[in-house]
Short mmCIF file of C-alpha atoms and ligand atoms in Angstrom, two decimals:
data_model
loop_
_atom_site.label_atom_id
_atom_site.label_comp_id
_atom_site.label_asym_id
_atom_site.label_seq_id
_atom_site.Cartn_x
_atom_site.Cartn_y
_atom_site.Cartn_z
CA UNK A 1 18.39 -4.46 7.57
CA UNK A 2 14.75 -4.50 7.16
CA UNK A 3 13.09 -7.35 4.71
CA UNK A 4 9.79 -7.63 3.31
CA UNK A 5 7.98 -9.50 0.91
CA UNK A 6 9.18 -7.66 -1.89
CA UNK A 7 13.03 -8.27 -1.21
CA UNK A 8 14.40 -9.41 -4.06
CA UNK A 9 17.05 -12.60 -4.08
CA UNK A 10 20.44 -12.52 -5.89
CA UNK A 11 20.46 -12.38 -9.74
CA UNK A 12 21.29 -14.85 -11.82
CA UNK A 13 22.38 -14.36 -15.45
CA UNK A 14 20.96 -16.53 -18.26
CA UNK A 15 20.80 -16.11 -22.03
CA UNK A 16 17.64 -14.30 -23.40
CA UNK A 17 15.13 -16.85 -24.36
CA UNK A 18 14.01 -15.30 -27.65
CA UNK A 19 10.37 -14.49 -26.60
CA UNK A 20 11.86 -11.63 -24.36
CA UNK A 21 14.25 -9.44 -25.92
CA UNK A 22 15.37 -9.68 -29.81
CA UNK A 23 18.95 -10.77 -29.41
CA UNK A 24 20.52 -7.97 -30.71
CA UNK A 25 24.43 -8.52 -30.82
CA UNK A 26 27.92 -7.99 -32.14
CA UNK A 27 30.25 -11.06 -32.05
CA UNK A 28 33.47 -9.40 -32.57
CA UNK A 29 32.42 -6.77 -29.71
CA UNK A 30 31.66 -9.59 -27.68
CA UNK A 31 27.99 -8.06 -26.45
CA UNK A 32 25.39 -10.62 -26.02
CA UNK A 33 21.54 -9.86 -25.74
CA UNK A 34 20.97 -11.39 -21.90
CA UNK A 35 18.03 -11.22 -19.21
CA UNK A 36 18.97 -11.37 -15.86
CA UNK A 37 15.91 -13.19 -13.83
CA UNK A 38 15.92 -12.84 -10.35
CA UNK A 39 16.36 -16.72 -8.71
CA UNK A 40 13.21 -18.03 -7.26
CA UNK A 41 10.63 -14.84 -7.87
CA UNK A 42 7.71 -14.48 -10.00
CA UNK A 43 7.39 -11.24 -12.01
CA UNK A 44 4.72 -9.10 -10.17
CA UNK A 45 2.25 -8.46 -13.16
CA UNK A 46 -1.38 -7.68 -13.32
CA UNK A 47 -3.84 -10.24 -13.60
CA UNK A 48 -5.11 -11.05 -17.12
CA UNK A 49 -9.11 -10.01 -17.58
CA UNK A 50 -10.11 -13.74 -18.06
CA UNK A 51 -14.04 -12.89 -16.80
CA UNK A 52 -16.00 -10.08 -15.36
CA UNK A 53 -14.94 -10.51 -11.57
CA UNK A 54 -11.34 -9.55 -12.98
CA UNK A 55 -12.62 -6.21 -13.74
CA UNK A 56 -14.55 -5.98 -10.97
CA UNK A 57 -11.44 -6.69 -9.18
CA UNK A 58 -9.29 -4.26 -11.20
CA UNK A 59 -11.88 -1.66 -10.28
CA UNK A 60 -11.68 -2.38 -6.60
CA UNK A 61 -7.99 -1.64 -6.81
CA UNK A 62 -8.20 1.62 -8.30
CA UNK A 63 -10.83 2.67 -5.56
CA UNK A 64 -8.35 1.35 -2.82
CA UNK A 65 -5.33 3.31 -4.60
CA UNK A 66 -7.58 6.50 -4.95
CA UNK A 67 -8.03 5.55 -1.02
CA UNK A 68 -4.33 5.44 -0.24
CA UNK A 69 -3.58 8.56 -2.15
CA UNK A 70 -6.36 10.68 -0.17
CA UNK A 71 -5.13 9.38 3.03
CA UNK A 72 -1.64 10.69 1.70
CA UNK A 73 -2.89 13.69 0.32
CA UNK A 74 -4.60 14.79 4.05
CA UNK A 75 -1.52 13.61 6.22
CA UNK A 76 -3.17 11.15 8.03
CA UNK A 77 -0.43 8.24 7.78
CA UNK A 78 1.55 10.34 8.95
CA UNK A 79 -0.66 11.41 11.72
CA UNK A 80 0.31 7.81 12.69
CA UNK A 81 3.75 7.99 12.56
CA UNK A 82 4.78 7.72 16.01
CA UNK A 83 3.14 4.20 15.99
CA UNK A 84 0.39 4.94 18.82
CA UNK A 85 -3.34 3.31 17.57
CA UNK A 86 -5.90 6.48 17.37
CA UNK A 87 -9.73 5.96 17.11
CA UNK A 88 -11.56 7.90 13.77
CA UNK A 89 -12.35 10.39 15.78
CA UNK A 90 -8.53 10.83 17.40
CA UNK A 91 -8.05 11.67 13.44
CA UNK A 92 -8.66 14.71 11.47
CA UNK A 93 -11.59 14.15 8.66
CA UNK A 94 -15.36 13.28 8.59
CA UNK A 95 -15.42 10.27 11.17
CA UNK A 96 -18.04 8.40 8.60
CA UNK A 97 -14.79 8.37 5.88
CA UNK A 98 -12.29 7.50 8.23
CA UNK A 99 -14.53 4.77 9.66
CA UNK A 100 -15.52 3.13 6.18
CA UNK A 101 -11.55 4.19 4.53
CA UNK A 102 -9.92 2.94 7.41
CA UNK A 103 -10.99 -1.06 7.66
CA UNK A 104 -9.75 -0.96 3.60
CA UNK A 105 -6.72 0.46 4.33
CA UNK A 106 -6.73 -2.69 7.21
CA UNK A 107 -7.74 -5.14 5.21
CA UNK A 108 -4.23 -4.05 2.41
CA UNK A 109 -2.02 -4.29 5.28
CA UNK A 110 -0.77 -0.75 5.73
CA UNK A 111 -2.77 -0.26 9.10
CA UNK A 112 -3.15 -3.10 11.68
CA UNK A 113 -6.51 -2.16 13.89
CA UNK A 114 -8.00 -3.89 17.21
CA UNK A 115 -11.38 -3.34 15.78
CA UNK A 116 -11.65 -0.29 16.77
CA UNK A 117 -8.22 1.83 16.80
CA UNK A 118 -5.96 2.20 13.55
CA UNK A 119 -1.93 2.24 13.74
CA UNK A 120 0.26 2.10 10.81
CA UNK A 121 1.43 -1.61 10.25
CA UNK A 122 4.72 -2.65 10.24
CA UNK A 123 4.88 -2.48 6.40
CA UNK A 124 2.44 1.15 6.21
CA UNK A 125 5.66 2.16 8.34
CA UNK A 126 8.39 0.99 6.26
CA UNK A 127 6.59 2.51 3.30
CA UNK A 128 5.97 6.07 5.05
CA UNK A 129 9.52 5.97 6.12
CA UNK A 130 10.73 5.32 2.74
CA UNK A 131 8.42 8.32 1.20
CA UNK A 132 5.98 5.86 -0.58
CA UNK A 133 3.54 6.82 1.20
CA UNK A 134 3.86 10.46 0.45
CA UNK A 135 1.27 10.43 -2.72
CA UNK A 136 -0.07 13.83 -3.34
CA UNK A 137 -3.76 13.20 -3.23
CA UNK A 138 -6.72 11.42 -5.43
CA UNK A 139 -7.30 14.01 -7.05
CA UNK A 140 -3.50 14.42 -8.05
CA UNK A 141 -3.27 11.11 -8.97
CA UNK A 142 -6.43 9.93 -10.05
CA UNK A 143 -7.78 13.84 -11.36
CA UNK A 144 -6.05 13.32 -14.89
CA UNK A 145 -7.35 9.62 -15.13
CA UNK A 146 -10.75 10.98 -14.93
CA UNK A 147 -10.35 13.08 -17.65
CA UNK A 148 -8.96 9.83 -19.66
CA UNK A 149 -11.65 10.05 -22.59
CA UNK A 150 -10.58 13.49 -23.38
CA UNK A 151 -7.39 12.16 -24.27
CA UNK A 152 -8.24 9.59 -26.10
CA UNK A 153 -10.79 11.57 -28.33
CA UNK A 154 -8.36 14.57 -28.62
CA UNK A 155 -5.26 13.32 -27.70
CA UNK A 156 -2.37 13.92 -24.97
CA UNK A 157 -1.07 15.83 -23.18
CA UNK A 158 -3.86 15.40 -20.23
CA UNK A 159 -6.06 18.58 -19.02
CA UNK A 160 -6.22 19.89 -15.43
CA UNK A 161 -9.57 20.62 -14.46
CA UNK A 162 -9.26 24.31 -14.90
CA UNK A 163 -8.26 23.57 -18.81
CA UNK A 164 -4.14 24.07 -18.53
CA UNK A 165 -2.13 21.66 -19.89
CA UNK A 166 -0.50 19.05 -17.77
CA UNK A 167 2.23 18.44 -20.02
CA UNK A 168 6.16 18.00 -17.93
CA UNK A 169 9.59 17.96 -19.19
CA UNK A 170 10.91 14.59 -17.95
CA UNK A 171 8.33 14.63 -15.39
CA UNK A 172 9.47 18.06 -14.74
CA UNK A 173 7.42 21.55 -14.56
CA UNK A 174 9.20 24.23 -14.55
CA UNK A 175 6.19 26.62 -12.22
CA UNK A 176 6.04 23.52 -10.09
CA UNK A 177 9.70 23.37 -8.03
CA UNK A 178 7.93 21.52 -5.05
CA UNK A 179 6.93 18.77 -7.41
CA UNK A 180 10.15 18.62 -9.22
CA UNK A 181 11.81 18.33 -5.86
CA UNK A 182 9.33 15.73 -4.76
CA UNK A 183 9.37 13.64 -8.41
CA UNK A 184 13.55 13.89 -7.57
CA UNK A 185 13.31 11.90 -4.46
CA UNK A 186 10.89 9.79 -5.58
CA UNK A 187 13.07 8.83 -8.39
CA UNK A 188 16.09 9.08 -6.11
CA UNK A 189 14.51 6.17 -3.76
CA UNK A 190 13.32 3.94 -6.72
CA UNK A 191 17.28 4.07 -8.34
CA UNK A 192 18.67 2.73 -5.41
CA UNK A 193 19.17 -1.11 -7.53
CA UNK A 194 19.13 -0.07 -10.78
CA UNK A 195 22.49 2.44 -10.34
CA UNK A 196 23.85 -1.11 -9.07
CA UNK A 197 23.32 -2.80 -12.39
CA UNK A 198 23.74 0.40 -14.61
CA UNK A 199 27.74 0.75 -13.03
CA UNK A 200 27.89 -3.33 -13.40
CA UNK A 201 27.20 -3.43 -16.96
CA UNK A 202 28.65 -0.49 -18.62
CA UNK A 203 31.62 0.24 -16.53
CA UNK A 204 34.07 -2.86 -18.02
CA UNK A 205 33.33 -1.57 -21.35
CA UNK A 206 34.74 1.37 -20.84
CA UNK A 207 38.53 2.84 -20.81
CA UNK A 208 40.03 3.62 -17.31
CA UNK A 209 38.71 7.14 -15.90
CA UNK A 210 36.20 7.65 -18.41
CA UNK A 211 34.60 11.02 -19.00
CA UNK A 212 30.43 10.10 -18.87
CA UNK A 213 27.81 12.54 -19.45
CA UNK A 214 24.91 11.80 -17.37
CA UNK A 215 22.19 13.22 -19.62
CA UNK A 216 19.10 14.33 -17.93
CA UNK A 217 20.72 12.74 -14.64
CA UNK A 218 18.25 14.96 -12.20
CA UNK A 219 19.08 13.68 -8.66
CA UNK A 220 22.17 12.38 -9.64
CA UNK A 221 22.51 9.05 -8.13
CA UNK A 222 23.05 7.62 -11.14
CA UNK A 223 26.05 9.84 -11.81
CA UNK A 224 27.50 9.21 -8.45
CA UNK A 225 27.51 5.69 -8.61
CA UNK A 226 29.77 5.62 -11.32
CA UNK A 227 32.15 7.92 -9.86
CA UNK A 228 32.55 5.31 -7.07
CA UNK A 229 33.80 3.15 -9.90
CA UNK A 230 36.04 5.59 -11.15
CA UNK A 231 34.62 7.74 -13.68
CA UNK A 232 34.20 11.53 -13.75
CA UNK A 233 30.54 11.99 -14.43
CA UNK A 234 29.05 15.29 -16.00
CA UNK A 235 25.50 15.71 -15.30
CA UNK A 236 23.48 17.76 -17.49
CA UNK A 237 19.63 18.86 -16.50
CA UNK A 238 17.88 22.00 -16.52
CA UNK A 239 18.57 24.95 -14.04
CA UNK A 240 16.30 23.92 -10.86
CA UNK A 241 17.22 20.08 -10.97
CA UNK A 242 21.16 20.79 -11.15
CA UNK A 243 20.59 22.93 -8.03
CA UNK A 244 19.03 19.71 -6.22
CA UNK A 245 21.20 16.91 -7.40
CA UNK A 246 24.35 19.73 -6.55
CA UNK A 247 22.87 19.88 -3.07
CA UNK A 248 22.88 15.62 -2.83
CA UNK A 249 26.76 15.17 -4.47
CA UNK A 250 28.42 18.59 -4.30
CA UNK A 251 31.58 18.81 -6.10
CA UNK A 252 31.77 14.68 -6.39
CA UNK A 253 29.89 15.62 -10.08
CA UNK A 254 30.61 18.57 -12.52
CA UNK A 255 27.70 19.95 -13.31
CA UNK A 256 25.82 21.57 -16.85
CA UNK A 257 22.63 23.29 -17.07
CA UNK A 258 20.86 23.74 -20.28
CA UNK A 259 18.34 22.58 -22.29
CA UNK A 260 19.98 19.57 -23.89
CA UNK A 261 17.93 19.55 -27.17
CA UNK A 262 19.62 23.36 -27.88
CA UNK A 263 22.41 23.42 -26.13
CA UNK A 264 26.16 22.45 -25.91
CA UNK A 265 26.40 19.56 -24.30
CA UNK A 266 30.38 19.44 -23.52
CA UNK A 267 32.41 16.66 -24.17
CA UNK A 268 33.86 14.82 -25.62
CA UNK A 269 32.77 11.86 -23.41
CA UNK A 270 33.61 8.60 -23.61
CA UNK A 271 29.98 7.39 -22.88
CA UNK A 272 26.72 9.42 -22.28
CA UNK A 273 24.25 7.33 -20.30
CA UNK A 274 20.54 8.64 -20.63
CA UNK A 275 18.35 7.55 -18.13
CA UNK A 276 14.37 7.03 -18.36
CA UNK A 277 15.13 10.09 -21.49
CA UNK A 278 14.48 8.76 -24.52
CA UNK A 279 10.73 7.72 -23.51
CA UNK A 280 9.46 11.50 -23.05
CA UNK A 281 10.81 12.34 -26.52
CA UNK A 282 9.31 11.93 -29.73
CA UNK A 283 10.94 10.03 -32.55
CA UNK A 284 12.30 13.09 -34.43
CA UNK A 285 13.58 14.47 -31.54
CA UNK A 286 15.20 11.33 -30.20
CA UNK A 287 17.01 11.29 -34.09
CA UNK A 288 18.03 15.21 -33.37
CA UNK A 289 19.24 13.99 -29.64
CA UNK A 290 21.56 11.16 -30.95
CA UNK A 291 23.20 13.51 -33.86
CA UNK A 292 23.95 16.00 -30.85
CA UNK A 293 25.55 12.81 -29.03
CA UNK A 294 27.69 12.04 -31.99
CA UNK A 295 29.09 15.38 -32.07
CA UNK A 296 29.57 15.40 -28.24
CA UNK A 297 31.60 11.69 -27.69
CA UNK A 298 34.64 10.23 -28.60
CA UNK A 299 35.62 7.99 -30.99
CA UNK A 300 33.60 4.52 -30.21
CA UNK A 301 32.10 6.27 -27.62
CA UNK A 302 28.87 4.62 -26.16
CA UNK A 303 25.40 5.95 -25.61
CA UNK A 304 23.47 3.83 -23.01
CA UNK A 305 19.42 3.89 -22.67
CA UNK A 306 18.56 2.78 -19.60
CA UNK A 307 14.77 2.55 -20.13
CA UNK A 308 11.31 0.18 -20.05
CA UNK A 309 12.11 -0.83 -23.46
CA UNK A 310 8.76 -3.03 -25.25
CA UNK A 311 9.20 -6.30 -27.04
CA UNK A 312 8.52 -6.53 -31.01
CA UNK A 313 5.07 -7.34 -30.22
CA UNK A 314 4.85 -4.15 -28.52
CA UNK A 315 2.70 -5.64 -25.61
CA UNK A 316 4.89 -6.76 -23.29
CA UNK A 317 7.07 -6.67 -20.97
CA UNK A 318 3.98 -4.60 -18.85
CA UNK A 319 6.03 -1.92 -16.83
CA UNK A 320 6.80 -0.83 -20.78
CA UNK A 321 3.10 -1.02 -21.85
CA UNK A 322 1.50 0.93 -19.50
CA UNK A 323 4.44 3.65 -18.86
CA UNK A 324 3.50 4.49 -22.86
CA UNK A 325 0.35 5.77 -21.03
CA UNK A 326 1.83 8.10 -18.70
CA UNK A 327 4.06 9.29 -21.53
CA UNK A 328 0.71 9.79 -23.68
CA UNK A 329 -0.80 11.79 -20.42
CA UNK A 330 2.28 13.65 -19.53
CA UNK A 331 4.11 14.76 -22.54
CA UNK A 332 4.10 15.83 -26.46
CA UNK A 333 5.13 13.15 -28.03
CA UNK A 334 6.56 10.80 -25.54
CA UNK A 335 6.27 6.68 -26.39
CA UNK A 336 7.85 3.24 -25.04
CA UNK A 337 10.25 2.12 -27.88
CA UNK A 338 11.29 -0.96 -28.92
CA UNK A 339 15.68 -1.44 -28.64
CA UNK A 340 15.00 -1.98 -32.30
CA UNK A 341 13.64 1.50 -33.27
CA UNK A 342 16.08 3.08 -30.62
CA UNK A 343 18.84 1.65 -33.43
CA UNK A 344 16.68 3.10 -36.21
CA UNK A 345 16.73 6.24 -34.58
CA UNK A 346 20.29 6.57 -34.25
CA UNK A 347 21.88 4.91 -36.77
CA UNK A 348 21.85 7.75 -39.23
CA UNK A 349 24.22 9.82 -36.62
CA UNK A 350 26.69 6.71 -37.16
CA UNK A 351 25.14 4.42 -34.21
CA UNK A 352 25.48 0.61 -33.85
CA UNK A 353 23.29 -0.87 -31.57
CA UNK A 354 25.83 -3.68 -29.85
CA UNK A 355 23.77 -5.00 -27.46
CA UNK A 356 20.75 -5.22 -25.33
CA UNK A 357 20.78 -6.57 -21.15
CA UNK A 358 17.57 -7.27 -19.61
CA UNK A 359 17.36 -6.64 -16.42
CA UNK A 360 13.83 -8.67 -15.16
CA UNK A 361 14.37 -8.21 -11.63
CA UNK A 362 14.35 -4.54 -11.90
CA UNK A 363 12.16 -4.33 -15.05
CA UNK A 364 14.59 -2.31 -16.73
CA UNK A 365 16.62 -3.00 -20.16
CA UNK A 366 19.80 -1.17 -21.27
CA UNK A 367 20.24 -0.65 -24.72
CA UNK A 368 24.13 -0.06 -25.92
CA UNK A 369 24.88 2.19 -29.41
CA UNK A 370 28.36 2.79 -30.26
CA UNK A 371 29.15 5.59 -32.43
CA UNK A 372 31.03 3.61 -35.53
CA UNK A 373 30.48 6.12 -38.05
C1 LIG B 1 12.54 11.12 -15.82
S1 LIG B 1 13.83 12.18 -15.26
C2 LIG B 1 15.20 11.03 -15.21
C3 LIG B 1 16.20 11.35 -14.11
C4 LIG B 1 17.30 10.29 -13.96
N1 LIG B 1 18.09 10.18 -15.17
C5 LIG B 1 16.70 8.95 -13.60
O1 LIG B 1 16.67 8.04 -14.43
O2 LIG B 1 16.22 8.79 -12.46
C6 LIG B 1 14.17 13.12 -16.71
C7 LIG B 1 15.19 14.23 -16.47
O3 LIG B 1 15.50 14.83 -17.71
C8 LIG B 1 15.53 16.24 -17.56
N2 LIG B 1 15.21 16.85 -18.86
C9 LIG B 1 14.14 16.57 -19.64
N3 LIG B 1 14.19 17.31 -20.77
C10 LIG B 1 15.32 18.09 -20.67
C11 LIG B 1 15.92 19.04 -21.53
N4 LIG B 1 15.36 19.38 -22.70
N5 LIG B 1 17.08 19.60 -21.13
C12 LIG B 1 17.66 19.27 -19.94
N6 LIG B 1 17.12 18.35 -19.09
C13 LIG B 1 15.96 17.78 -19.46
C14 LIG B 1 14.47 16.51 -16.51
O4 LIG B 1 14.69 17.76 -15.89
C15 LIG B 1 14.66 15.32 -15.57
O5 LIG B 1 15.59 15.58 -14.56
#
C-alpha cells in the first residue's frame, strides 16, 4: 500500500476539551460529546496573517493553485502519465508558459525535472491516479472567485461570466451530468475514511437489521458501507445521481428518486443519515426537512448529520469556516451550522439532540437527534 506524507496514524479517542465542541449529551442515553484526534499529527490549517509576507504568501498559493488547475484543465499531467520526462516543447501549450509554469509546479513537488525535462513526481502520480489531479481548469475554479465582490455587494449565488447563475443542488446541476458525474467521484474518493467512522459510530446504536435512509446519499458509498454491517440502506437522490450510485452498488441498495424536500421519502426507517445535506439548505428548509424525517422514522428513530459543523464562536474549526463560503457561492441559502442550531432546527418536529462525535482526523463532526416527541 502506498504512504505519503498525508497518511494519517490510528485514532485515538479522548473526551472533548470544551474549547472544541459544546458537550452536548444525554446521560441516561449514554452519548457523550467526544473528539477523536489523530495520535501524533498536527491539524493541517492555514497560516494565521500575522504580517504582510503572510499575504503575500497566501497570494502566491492561489497563483500556484490557479497553476495546477490550468495544467489540469489542458491535460498536460496527464500528458505525463506514462512517467517518461518531456521537454516544454515535447508538451502541448505556448513553450514560454510551460517553461515559467513548469519549474512552480517543480518547486510543489508534483513534477520532479533534471533542469530541463518535466515528469510527474512520485506524489503528482499518486494524485493523478487518484483523480486529484483532474481539476477542471482556472477558470472553473478560480472564474467565480474573480467575480467575489459581486457577491459580496449583491449577494450569492455566484455569476458565470456570461450572467447565469451558478447556483447547484448539493453541488449538483441538473444541465451539467458530466459535472455531477465528476463531483460523484470526487466525493466518492474523499469518503473513503469517513464511511469508516460514520458505520463505527452509529451502527451500535442501532437495532439489528436496521432500515436507514441514506438521504441525499449520491454515490452511495456511504450507504454501502453500512450494508456491510448489516443494515438495508435506502438511498434517496435525484433522478441522474440514483442512476450513478445504481451503476457503483446495483441491487446491494434500494433505491428512491425524488426531490426530497416534496416528496415521499418511504420509511419508516430506523435512522436516516444525511450526509454533507444540511449545509446547502437554508434554516427554514432544514426545519421543513426534519418535520418530513419525523413523519418518515420510527419510534426513537435517529437522524445523523454528518457535516463540517462550526464551534459557538462560529470561527473555527476552519474546514467549517471557509466551506460557509462555497455554500454562499454555490447555493440559495446554504450556511455552516453550529450542532447547536441543528437542535434548534429540529426540535419542534420532536428532535433531541443526544450527542455530538468529533471526528479531527477527518475534520468531520456527527451530530445525533432522536425523534422523542
Ligand atoms: C454534497 S452531495 C452529498 C453526497 C453524499 N451524501 C456524501 O456525503 O458524499 C449532496 C447530494 O444531495 C442531493 N440532493 C440535494 N438536494 C436534493 C433534493 N432536493 N432532493 C434529492 N436529492 C438532493 C444531491 O443530488 C447530491 O447527491
Amino acid at each position: 500500500m502506498m504512504t505519503s506524507a498525508c497518511s494519517i496514524p490510528s485514532s485515538t479517542v479522548r473526551h472533548c476539551p470544551k474549547t472544541r465542541l459544546p458537550p452536548v449529551w444525554h446521560p441516561q442515553l449514554g452519548f457523550v460529546a467526544l473528539s477523536v484526534i489523530p495520535t501524533g499529527e498536527k491539524e493541517r490549517n492555514m497560516r494565521r496573517i500575522d504580517c504582510e509576507e503572510d499575504l503575500v504568501l497566501m497570494y502566491r498559493n492561489s497563483l500556484a493553485y490557479a497553476v495546477i488547475a490550468a495544467w489540469s484543465g489542458q491535460g498536460l499531467f496527464h500528458k505525463l502519465a506514462d512517467g517518461k520526462a518531456r521537454t516544454v516543447e515535447d508538451l502541448q501549450g505556448d513553450n514560454r508558459a510551460l517553461a515559467i509554469t513548469a519549474p512552480v509546479l517543480a518547486h510543489l513537488g508534483l513534477l520532479s525535472s533534471d533542469g530541463s525535462r518535466y515528469a510527474l513526481s512520485p506524489t503528482g502520480k499518486t494524485l493523478l491516479e487518484a483523480g486529484a489531479l483532474s481539476l477542471d481548469s482556472a477558470e472553473r475554479t478560480h472564474g467565480d472567485l474573480s467575480r467575489f465582490d459581486r457577491v459580496l455587494a449583491e449577494g450569492g449565488p455566484a455569476r458565470a461570466a456570461d450572467g447565469s447563475s451558478r447556483v447547484s443542488e448539493g453541488g449538483v446541476r441538473e444541465h451539467d451530468p458530466e459535472g455531477a458525474r465528476a463531483f460523484m467521484k470526487y466525493l466518492y474518493r474523499r469518503s473513503e475514511r469517513s464511511v469508516v467512522e460514520v458505520a463505527r459510530w452509529l451502527m451500535p446504536r442501532l437495532p439489528e437489521q436496521p432500515h436507514i435512509l441514506d438521504l441525499g446519499g449520491g454515490h452511495g458509498r456511504y450507504g454501502h458501507e453500512l450494508t456491510r454491517h448489516g443494515a438495508e440502506v435506502t438511498l434517496y437522490d435525484r433522478d441522474l445521481i440514483v442512476d450513478i450510485a445504481r451503476e457503483r452498488y446495483s441491487d446491494s441498495l434500494q433505491y428512491i428518486s425524488g426531490d426530497f424536500m416534496t416528496d415521499p421519502l418511504g420509511g419508516p426507517y430506523q435512522a436516516a443519515l444525511l450526509s454533507n445535506i444540511v449545509h446547502g439548505l437554508g434554516p427554514d428548509e432544514n426545519r421543513t426537512l426534519f418535520a418530513r424525517l419525523a413523519d418518515s422514522l420510527a419510534p426513537g428513530g435517529l437522524v445523523v448529520l454528518k457535516d463540517m459543523f462550526l464551534n459557538e464562536d462560529r470561527c473555527q474549526p476552519e474546514e467549517a469556516a471557509l466551506f460557509g463560503l462555497t455554500m454562499l457561492m454555490y447555493t440559495r441559502e446554504g450556511q455552516s451550522y453550529t450542532p447547536k442550531e441543528m437542535e434548534d432546527l429540529a426540535g419542534p418536529s420532536g428532535f433531541e439532540n443526544i450527542g455530538v462525535v468529533s471526528v479531527r482526523n477527518l475534520r468531520f463532526s456527527l451530530v445525533f437527534l432522536q425523534k422523542t416527541g
